[in-house]
Coordinates of C-alpha atoms in Angstrom, one line a residue:
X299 CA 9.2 19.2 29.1
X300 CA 7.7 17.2 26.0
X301 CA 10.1 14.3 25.0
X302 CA 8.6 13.0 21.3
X303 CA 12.0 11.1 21.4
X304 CA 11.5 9.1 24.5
X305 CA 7.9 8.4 24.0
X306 CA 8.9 6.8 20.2
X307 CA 10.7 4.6 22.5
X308 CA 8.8 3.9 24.9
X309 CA 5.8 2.9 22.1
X310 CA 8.9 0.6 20.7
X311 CA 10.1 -0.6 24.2
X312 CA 5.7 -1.5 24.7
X313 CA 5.6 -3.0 20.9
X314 CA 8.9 -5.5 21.2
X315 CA 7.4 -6.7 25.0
X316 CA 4.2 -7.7 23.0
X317 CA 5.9 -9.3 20.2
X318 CA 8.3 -11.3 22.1
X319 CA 6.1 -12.3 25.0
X320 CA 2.7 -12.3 24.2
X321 CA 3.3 -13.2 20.4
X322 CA 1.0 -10.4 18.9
X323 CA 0.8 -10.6 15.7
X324 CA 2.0 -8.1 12.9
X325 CA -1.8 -7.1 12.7
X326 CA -1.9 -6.3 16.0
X327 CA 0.9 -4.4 16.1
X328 CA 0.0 -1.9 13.7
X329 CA -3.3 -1.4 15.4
X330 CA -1.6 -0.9 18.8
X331 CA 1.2 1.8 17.0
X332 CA -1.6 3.6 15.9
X333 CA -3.4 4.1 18.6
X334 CA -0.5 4.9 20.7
X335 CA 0.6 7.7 18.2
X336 CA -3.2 9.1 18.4
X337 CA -2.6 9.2 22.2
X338 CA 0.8 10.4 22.2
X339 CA -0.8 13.6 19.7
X340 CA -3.0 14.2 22.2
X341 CA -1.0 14.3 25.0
X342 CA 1.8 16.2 23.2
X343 CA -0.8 18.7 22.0
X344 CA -1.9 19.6 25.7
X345 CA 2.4 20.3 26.3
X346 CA 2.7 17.0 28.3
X347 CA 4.1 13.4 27.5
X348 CA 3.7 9.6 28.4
X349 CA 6.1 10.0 31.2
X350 CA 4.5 12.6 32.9
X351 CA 0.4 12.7 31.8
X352 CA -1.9 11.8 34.4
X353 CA -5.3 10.5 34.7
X354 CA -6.8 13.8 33.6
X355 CA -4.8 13.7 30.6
X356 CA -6.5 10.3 30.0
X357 CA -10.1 11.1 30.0
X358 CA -9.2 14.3 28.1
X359 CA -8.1 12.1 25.2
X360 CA -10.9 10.0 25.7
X361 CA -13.5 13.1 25.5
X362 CA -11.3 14.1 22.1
X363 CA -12.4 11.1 21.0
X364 CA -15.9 11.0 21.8
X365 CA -15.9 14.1 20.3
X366 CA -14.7 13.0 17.4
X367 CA -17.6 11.0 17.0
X368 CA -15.5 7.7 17.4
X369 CA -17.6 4.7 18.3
X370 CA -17.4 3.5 22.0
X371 CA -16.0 0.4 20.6
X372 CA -13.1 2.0 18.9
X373 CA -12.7 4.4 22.0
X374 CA -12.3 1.3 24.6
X375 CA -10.1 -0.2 22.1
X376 CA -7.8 3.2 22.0
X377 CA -8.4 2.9 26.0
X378 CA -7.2 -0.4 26.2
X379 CA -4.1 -0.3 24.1
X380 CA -3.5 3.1 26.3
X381 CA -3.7 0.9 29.7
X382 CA -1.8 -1.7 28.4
X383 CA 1.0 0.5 27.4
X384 CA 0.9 2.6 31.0
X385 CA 0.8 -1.0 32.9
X386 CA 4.0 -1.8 30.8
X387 CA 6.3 1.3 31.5
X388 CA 4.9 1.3 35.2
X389 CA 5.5 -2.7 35.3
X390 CA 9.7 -1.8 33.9
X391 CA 9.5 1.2 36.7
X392 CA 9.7 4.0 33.9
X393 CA 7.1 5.7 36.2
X394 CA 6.1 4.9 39.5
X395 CA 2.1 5.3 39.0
X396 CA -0.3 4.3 36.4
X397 CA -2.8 7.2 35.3
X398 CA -5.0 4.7 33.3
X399 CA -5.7 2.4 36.0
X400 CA -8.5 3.4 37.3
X401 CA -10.4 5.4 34.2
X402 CA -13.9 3.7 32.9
X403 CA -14.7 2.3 29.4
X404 CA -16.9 4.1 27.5
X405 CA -20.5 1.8 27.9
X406 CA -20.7 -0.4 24.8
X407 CA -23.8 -1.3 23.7
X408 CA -24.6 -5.4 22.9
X409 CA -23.5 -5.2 18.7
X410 CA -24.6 -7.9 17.5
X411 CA -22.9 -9.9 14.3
X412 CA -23.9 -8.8 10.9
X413 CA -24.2 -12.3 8.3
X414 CA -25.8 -13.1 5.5
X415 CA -28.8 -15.6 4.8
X416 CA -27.6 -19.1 3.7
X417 CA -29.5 -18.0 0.3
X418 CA -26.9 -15.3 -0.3
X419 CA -24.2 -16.9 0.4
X420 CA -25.2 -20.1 -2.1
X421 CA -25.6 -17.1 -4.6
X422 CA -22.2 -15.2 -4.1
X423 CA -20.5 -18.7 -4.5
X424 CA -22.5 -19.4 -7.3
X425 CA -21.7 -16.4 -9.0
X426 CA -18.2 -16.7 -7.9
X427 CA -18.2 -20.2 -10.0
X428 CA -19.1 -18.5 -12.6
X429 CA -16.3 -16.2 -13.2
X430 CA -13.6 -17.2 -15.7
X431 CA -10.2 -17.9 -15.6
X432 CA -7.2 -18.0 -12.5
X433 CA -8.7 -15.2 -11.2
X434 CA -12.5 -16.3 -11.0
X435 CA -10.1 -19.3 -9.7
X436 CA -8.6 -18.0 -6.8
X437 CA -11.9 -16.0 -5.5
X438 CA -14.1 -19.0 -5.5
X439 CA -11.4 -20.9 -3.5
X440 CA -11.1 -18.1 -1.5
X441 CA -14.8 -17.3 -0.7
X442 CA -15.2 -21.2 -0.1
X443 CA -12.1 -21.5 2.5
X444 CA -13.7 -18.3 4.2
X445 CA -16.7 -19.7 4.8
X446 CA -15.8 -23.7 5.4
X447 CA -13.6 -22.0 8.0
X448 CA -14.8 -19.5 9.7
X449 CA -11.0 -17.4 9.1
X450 CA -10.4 -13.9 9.7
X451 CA -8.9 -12.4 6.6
X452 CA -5.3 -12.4 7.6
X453 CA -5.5 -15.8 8.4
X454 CA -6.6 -16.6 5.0
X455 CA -4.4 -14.2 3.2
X456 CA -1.4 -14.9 5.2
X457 CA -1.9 -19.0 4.8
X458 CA 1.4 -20.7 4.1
X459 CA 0.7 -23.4 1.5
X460 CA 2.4 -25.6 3.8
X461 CA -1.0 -25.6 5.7
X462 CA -2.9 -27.7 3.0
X463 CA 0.0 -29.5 1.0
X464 CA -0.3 -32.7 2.8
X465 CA -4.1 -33.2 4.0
X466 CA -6.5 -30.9 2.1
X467 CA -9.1 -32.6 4.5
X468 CA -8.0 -30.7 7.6
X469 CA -6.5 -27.0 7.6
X470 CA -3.9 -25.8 9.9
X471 CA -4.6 -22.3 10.8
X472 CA -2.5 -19.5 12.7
X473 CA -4.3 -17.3 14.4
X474 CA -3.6 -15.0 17.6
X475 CA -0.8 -15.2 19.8
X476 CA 0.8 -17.4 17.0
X477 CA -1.3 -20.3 18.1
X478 CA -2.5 -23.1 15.6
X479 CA -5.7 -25.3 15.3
X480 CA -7.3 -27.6 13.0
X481 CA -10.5 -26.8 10.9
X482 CA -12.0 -29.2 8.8
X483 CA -12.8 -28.6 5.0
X484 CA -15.9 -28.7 3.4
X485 CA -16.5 -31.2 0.7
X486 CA -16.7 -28.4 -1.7
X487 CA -13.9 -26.3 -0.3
X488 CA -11.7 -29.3 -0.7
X489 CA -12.6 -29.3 -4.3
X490 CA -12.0 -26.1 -5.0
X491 CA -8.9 -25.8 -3.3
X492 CA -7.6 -28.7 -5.5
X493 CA -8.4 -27.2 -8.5
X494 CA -6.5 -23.9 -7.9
X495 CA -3.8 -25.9 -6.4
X496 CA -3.4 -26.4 -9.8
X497 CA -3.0 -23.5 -11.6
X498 CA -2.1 -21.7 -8.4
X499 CA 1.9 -20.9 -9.9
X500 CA 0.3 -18.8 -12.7
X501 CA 0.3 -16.3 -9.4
X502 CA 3.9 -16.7 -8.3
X503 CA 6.3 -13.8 -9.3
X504 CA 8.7 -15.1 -12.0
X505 CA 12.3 -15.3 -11.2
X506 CA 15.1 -14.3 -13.3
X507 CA 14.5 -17.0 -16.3
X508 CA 11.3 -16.4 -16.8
X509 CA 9.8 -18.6 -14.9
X510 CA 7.5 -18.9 -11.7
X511 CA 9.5 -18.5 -8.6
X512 CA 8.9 -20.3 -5.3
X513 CA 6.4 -18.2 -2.5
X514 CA 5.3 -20.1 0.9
X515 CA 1.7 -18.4 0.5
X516 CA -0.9 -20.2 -0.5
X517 CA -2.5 -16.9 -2.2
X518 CA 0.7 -15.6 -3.6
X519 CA 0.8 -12.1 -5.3
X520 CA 3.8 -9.9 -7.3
X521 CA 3.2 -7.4 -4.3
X522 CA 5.4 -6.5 -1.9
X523 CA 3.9 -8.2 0.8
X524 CA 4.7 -12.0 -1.6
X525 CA 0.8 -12.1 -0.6
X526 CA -2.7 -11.6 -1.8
X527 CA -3.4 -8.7 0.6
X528 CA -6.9 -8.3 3.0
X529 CA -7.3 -4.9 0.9
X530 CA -7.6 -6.5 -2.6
X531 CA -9.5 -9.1 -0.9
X532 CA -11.9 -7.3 0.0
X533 CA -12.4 -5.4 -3.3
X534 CA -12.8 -9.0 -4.8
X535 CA -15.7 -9.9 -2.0
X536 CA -17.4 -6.3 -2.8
X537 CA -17.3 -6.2 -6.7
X538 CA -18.6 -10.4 -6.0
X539 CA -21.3 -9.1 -3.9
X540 CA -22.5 -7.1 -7.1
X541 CA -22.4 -9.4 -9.9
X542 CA -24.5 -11.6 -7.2
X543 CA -27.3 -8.9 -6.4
X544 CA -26.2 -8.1 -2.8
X545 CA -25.5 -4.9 -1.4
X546 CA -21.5 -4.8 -1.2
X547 CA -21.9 -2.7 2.0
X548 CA -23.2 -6.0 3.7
X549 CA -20.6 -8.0 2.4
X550 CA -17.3 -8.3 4.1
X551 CA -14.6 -11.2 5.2
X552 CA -15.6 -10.8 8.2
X553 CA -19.3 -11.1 7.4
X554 CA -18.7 -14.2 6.1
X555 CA -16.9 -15.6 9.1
X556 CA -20.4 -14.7 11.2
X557 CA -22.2 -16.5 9.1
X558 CA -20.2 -19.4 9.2
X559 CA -20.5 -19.5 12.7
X560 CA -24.1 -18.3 12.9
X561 CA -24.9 -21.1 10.4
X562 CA -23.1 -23.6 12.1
X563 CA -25.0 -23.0 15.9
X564 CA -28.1 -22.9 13.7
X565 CA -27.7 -26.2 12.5
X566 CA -27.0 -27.7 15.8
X567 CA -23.2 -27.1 16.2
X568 CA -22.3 -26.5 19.9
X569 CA -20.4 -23.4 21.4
X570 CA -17.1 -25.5 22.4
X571 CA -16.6 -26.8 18.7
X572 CA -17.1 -23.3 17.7
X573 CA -14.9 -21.5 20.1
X574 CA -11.5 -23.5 19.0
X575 CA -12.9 -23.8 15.1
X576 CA -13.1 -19.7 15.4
X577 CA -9.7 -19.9 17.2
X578 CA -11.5 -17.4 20.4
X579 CA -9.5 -17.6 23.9
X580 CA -12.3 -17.0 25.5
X581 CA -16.0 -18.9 25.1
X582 CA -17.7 -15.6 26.2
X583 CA -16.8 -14.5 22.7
X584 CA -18.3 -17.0 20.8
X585 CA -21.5 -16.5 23.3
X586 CA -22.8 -13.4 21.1
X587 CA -23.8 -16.0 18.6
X588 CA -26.2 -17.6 20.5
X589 CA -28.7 -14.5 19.0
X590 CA -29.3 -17.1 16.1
X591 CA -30.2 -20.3 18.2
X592 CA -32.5 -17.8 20.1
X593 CA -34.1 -16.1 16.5
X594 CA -35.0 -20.0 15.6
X595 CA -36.3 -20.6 19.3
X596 CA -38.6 -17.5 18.8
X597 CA -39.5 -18.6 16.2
X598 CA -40.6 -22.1 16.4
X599 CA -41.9 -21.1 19.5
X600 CA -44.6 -18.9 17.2
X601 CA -45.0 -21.2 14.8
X602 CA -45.8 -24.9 16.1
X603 CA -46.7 -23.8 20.5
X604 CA -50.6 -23.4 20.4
X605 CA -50.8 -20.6 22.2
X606 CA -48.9 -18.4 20.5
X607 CA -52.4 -18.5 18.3
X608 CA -55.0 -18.1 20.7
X609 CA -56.5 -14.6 20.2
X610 CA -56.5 -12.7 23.0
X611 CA -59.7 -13.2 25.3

């Protein structure tokens, strides 16, 4: 028998568990409920549920979603939030078998990070200095923080102003699992961040007299959220990208944070630093951009060793 009821409670039960102890973020949350309503389609589509489906089940959503044409990346992502949920209700002794234990990834291919040159990214900050008004503002202090820092988006969006009301030299950042770390400002960061510390009320929703109101964002907004959100964000970065004479399709917040740190290990920054400045748990993520020290190897390599000019004999 299908029970929709019981398996809304079950993706609840799973959700609270990963708020409470693992401190997932809101973020992450969403991502997770999603996928876990995608799964729990599936399952209830093929007259089962997430009480009763079995590893069959499993690699039947899986092949829906390959089907789909779903990358592997997003499909071991689906796969993962699927195993984590089954190792939760089997963990609480809901069931008394896991049917995702044992099921394979799809094979991911080696993606590596997409950035920009450091000559595009001096021309969407110069162009972003060049756009008037609070607005123009708030973007260049944006686009500067972004890439001084190395943030995700949320991060950035989601700053308290808290973080930089004392010490604009250092930033406090919250990132995953609610933990915090320092990153150090640029010098031109710093001055762009005090000048739209400035007029930054001009962005707080007035309160009943007329006047600003009082927001614990940094990037304050009338929405609902009390926050710029990553959406408008990005709209900002992509319509920036076009007054600058870059494709917007290779512009992104998260493009930016690759070249931050593809920049930075260009220039002789080590992995460590970079690991805790990009806030990753685990240095093996920060390892994919080592590609950049190893395009400059190449090609120094081709340019200065002697042999790499002898002609062939």
């Amino acid at each position: 028998m299908v029970t929709p009821l019981r398996d809304a409670r079950l993706v609840s039960d799973f959700l609270e568990m990963m708020a409470a102890e693992r401190g997932a973020s809101r973020h992450t949350l969403d991502a997770y409920r999603r996928d876990l309503e995608a799964y729990q389609a599936s399952l209830h589509a093929a007259k089962t549920d997430m009480s009763h489906a079995g590893p069959d089940d499993v690699r039947r959503y899986l092949a829906e979603l390959a089907d789909a044409g779903l990358a592997a990346r997003t499909q071991a992502r689906r796969l993962s939030a699927v195993r984590q949920f089954h190792k939760f209700i089997y963990g609480d002794g809901i069931r008394n078998d896991d049917p995702a234990a044992h099921i394979d990834s799809p094979r991911l291919g080696v993606v590596l990070p997409k950035f920009l040159t450091t000559d595009e990214i001096d021309r969407l900050i110069d162009t972003a200095n060049r756009q008037d008004g609070i607005k123009g503002t708030r973007l260049l202090t944006m686009v500067e923080l972004l890439y001084a820092t190395g943030m995700r988006v949320s991060e950035l969006v989601e700053l308290p102003f808290s973080a930089v009301a004392r010490d604009p030299q250092m930033l406090v950042v919250r990132g995953k699992g609610n933990k915090e770390r320092l990153v150090p400002l640029s010098a031109p960061a710093k001055r762009a961040l005090v000048t739209y510390i400035a007029i930054r009320d001009a962005f707080i929703p007035l309160d009943g007299g007329g006047k600003p109101g009082k927001s614990g964002y940094l990037f304050p907004s009338r929405g609902k959220t009390g926050h710029l959100t990553r959406q408008m964000f990005l709209n900002m970065i992509k319509d920036l990208a076009l007054k600058a004479g870059i494709a917007p399709s290779r512009v992104s917040p998260h493009v930016l944070r690759h070249s931050f740190a593809s920049h930075l290990l260009a220039n002789g920054a080590d992995l460590r630093s970079l690991q805790q400045m990009l806030g990753h748990s685990d240095i093996s993520t920060t390892q994919i951009y080592t590609h950049v020290i190893e395009s400059r190897l190449r090609g120094l390599v081709q340019e200065h060793h002697p042999l790499a000019h002898r002609k062939p004999g």
